[in-house]
GROMACS .gro file of N, CA, C and O in nm:
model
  340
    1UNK      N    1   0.085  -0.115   0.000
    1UNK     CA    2   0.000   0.000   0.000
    1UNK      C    3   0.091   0.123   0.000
    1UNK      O    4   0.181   0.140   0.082
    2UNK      N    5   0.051   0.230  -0.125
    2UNK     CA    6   0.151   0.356  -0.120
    2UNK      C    7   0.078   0.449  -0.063
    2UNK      O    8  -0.030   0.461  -0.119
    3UNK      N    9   0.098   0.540   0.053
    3UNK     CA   10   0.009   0.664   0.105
    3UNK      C   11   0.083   0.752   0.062
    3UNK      O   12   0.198   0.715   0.039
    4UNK      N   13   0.044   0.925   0.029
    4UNK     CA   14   0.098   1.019   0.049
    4UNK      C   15   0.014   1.159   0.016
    4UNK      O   16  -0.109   1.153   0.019
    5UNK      N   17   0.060   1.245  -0.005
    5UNK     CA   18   0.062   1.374  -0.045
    5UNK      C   19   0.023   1.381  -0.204
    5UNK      O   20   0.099   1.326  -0.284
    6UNK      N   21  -0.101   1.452  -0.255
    6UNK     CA   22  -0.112   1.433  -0.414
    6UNK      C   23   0.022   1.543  -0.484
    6UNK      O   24   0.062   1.651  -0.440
    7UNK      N   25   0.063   1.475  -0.592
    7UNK     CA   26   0.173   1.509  -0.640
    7UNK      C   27   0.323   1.470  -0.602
    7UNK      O   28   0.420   1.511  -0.666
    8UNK      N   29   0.331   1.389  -0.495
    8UNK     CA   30   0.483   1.321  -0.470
    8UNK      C   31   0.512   1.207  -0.572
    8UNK      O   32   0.632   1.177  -0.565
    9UNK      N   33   0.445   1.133  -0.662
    9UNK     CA   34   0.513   1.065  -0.721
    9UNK      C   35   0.493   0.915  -0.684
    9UNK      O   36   0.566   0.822  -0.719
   10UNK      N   37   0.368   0.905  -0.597
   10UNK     CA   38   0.334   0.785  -0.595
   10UNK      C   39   0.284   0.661  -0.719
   10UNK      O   40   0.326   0.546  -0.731
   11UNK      N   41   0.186   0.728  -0.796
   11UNK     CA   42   0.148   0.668  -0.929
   11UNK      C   43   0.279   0.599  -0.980
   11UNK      O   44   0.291   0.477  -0.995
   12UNK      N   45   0.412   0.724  -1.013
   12UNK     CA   46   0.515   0.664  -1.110
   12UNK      C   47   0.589   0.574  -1.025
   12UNK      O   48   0.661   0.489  -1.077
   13UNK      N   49   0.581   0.585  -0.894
   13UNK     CA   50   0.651   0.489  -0.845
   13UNK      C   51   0.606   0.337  -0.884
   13UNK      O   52   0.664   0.245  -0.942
   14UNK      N   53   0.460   0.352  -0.817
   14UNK     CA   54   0.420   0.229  -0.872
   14UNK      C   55   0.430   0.179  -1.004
   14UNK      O   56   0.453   0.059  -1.014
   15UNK      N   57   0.421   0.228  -1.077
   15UNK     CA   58   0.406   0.208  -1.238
   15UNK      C   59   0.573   0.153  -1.273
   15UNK      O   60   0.612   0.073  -1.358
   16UNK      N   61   0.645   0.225  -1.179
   16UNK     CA   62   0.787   0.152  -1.195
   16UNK      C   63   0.812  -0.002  -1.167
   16UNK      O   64   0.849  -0.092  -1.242
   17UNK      N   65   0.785   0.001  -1.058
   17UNK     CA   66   0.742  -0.128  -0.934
   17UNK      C   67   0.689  -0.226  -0.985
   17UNK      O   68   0.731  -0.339  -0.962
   18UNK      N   69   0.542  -0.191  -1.098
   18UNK     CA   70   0.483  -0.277  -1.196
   18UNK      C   71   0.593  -0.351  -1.304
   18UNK      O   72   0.610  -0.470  -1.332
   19UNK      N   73   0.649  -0.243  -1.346
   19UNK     CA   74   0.736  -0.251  -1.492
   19UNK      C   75   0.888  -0.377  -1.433
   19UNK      O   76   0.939  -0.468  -1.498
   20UNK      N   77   0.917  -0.331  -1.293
   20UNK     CA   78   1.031  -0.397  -1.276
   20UNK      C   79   0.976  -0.587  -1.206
   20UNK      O   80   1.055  -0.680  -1.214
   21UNK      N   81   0.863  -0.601  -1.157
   21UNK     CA   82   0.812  -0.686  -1.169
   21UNK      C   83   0.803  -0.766  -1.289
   21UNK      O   84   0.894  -0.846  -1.313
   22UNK      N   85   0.704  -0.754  -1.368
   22UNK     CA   86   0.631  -0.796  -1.482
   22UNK      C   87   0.769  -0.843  -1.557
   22UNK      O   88   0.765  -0.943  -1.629
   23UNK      N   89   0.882  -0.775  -1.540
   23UNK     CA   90   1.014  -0.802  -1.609
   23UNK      C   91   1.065  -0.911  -1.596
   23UNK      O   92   1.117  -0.975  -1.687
   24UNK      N   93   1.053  -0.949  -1.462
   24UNK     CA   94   1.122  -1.112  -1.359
   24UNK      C   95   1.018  -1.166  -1.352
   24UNK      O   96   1.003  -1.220  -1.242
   25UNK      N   97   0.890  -1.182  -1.454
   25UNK     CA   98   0.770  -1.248  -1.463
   25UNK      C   99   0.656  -1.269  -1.357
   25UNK      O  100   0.572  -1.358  -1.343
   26UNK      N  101   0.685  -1.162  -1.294
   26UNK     CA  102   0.561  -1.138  -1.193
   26UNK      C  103   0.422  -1.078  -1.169
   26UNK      O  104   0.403  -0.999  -1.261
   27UNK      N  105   0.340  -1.078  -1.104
   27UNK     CA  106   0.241  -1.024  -1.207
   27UNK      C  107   0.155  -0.914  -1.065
   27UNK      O  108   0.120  -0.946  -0.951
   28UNK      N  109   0.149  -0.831  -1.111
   28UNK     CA  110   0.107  -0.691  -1.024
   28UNK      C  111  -0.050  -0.671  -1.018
   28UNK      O  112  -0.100  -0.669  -1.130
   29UNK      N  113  -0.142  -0.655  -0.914
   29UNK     CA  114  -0.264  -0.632  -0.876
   29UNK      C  115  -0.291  -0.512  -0.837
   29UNK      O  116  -0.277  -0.482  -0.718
   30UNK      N  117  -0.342  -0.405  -0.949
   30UNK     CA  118  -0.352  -0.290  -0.881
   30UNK      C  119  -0.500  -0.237  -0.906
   30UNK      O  120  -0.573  -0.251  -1.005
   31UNK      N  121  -0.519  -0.174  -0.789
   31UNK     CA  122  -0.682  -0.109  -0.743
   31UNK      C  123  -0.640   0.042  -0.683
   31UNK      O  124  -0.528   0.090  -0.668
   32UNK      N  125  -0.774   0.099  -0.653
   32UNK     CA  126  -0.738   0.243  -0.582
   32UNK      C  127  -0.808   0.306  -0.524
   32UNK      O  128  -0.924   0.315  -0.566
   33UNK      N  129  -0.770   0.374  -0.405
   33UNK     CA  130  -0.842   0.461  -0.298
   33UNK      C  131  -0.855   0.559  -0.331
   33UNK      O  132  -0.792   0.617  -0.420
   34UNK      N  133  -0.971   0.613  -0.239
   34UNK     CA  134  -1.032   0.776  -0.286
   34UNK      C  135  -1.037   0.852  -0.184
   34UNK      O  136  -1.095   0.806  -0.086
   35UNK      N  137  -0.989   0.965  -0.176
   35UNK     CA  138  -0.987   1.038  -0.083
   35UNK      C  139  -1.053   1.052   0.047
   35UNK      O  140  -1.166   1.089   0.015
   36UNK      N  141  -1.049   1.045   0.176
   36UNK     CA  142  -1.108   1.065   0.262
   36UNK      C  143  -1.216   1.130   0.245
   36UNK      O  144  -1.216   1.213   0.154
   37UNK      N  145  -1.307   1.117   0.305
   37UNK     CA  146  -1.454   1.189   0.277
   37UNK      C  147  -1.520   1.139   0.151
   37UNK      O  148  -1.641   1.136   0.130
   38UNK      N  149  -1.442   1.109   0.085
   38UNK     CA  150  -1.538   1.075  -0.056
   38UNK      C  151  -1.629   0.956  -0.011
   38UNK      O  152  -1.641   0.917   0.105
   39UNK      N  153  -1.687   0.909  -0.111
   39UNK     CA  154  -1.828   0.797  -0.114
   39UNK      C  155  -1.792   0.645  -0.106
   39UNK      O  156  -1.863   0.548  -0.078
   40UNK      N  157  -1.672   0.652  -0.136
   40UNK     CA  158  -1.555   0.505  -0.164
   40UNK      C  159  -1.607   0.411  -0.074
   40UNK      O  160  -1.617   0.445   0.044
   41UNK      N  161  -1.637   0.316  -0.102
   41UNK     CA  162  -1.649   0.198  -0.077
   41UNK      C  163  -1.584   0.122   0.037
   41UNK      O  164  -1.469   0.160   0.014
   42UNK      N  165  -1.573   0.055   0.126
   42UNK     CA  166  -1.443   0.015   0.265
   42UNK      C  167  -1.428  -0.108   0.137
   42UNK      O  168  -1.512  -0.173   0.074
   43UNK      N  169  -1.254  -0.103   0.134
   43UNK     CA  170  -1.197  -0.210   0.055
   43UNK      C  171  -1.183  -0.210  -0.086
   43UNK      O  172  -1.113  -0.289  -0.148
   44UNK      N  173  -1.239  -0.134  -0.126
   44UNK     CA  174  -1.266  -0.068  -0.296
   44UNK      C  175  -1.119  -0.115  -0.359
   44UNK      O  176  -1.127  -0.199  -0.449
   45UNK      N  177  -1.014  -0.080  -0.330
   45UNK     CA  178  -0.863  -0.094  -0.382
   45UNK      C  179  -0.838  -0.281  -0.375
   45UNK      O  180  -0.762  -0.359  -0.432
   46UNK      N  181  -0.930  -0.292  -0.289
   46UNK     CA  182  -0.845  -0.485  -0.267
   46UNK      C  183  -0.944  -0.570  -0.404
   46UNK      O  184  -0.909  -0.664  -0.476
   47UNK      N  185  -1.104  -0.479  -0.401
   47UNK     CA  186  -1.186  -0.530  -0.490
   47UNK      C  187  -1.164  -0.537  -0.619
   47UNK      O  188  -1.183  -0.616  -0.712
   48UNK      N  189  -1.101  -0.396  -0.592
   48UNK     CA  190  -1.062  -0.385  -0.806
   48UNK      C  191  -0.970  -0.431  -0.856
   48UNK      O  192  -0.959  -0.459  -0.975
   49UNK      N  193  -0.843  -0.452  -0.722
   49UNK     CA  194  -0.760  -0.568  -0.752
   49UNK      C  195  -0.794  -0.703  -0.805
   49UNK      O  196  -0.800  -0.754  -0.917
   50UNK      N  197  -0.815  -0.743  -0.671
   50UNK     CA  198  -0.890  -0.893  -0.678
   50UNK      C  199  -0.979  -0.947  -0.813
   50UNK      O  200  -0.958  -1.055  -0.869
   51UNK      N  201  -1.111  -0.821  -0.861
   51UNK     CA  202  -1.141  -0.863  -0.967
   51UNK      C  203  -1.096  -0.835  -1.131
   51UNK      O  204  -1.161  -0.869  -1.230
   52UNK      N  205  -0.979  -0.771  -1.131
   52UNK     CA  206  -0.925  -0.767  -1.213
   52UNK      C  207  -0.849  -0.906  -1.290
   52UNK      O  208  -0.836  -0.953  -1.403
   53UNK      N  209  -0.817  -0.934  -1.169
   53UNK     CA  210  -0.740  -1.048  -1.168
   53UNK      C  211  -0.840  -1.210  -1.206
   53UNK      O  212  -0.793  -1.306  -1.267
   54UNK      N  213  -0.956  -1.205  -1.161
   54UNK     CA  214  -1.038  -1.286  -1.170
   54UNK      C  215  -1.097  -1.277  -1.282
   54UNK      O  216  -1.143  -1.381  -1.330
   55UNK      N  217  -1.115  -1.137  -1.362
   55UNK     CA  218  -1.177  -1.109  -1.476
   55UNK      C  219  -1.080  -1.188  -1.615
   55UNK      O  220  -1.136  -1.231  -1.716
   56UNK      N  221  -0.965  -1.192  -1.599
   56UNK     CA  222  -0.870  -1.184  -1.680
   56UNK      C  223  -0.813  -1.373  -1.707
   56UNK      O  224  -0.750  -1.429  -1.797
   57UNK      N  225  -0.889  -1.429  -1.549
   57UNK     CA  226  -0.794  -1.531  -1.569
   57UNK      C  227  -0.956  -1.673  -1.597
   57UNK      O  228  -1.067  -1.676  -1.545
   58UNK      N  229  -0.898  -1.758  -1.689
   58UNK     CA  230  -1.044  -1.897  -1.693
   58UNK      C  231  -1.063  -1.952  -1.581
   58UNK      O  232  -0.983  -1.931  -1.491
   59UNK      N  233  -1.145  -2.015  -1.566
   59UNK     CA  234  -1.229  -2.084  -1.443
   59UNK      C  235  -1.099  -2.201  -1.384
   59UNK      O  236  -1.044  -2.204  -1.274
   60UNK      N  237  -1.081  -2.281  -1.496
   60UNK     CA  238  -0.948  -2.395  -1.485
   60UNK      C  239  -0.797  -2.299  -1.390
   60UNK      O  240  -0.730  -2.321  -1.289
   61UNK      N  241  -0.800  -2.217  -1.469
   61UNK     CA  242  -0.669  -2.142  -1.462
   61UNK      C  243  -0.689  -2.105  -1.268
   61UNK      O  244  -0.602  -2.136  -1.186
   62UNK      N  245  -0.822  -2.034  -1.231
   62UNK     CA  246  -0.812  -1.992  -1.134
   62UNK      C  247  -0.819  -2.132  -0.956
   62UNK      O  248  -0.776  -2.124  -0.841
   63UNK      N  249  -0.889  -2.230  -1.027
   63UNK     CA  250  -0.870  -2.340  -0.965
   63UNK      C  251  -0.759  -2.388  -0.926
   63UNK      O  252  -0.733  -2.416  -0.809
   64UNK      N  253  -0.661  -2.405  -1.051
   64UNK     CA  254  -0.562  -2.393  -0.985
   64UNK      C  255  -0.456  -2.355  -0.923
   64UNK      O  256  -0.373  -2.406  -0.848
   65UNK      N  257  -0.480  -2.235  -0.980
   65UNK     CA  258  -0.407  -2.138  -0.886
   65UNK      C  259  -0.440  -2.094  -0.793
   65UNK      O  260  -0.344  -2.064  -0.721
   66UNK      N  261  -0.608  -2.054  -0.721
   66UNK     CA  262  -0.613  -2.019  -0.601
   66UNK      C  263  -0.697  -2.156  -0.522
   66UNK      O  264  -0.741  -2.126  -0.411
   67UNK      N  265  -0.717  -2.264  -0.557
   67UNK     CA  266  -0.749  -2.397  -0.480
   67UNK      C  267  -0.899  -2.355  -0.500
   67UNK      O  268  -0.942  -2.249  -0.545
   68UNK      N  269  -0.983  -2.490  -0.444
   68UNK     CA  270  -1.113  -2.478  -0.467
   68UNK      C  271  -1.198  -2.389  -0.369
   68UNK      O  272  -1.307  -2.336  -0.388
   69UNK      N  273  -1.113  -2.389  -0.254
   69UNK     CA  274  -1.181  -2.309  -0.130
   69UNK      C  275  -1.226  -2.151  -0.223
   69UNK      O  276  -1.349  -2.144  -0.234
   70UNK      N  277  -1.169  -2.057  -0.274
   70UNK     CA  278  -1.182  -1.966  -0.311
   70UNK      C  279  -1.320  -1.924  -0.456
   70UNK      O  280  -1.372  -1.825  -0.508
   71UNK      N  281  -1.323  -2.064  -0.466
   71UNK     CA  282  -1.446  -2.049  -0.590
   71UNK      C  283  -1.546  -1.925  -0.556
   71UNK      O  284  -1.568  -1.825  -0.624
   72UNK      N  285  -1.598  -1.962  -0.435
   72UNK     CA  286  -1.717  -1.847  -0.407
   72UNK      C  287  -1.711  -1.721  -0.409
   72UNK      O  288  -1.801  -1.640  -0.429
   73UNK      N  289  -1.553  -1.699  -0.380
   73UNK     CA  290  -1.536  -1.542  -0.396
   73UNK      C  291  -1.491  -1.505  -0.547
   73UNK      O  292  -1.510  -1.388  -0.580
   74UNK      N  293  -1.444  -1.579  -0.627
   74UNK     CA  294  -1.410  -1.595  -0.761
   74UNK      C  295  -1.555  -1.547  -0.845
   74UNK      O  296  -1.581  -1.454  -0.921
   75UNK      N  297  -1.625  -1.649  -0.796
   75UNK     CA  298  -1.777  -1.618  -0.868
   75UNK      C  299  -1.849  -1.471  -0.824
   75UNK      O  300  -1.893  -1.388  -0.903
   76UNK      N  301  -1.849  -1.462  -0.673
   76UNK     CA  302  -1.835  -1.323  -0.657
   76UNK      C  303  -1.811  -1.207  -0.705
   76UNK      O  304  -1.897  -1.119  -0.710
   77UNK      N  305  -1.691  -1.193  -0.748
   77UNK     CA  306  -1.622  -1.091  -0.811
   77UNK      C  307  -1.670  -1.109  -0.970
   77UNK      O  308  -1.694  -0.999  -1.020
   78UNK      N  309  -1.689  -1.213  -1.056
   78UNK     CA  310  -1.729  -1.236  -1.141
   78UNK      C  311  -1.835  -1.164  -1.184
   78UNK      O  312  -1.838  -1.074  -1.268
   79UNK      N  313  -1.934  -1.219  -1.109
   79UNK     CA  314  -2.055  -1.146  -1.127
   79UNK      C  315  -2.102  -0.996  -1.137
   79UNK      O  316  -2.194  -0.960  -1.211
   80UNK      N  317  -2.023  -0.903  -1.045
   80UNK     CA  318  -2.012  -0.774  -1.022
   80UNK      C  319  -1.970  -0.766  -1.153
   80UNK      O  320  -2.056  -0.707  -1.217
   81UNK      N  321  -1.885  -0.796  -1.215
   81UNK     CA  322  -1.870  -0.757  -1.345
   81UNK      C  323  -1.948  -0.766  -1.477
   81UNK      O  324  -1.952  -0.675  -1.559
   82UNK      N  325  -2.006  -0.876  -1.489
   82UNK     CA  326  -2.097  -0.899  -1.547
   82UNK      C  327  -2.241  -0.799  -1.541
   82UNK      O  328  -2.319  -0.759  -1.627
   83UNK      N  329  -2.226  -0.778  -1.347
   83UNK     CA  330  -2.407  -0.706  -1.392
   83UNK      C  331  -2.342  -0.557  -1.436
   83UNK      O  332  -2.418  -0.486  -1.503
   84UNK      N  333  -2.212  -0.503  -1.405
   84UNK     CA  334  -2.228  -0.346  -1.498
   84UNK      C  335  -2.171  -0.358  -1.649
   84UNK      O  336  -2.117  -0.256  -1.693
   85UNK      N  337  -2.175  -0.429  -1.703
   85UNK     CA  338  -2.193  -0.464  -1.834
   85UNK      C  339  -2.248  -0.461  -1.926
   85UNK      O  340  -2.208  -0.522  -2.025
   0.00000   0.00000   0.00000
């Protein structure tokens, strides 16, 4: 999680962080918070992660990579996508 001040350079950091990852074949989950006071959601940044990641990957693929326990939240996140579609 990056906190700071708008305009220090958090975005490019990350975007670096992404780039030097993805390089050594790793793969980066990113979501995002909204300012204090705003309308934001509790967890909004872990969600858009999470279903990004679920959006992107097949049913097989995610089985085995996150075990069967996790199906329900898989389908979960699934769905949210589907109904603003």
């Amino acid at each position: 999680m990056v906190v700071g001040e708008p305009g220090i350079g958090k975005t490019a950091t990350c975007e670096q962080l992404a780039t030097y990852v993805s390089l050594r074949g790793g793969k980066t989950l990113v979501g995002h918070c909204y300012e204090k006071g705003s309308l934001s959601l509790p967890y909004l940044g872990f969600v858009e992660a999470l279903r990004s990641y679920v959006i992107n990957r097949d049913s097989e693929a995610l089985k085995k990579e996150l075990g069967l326990g996790c199906r329900y939240s898989a389908h979960r996140l699934r769905d949210k996508r589907e109904a603003e579609d």
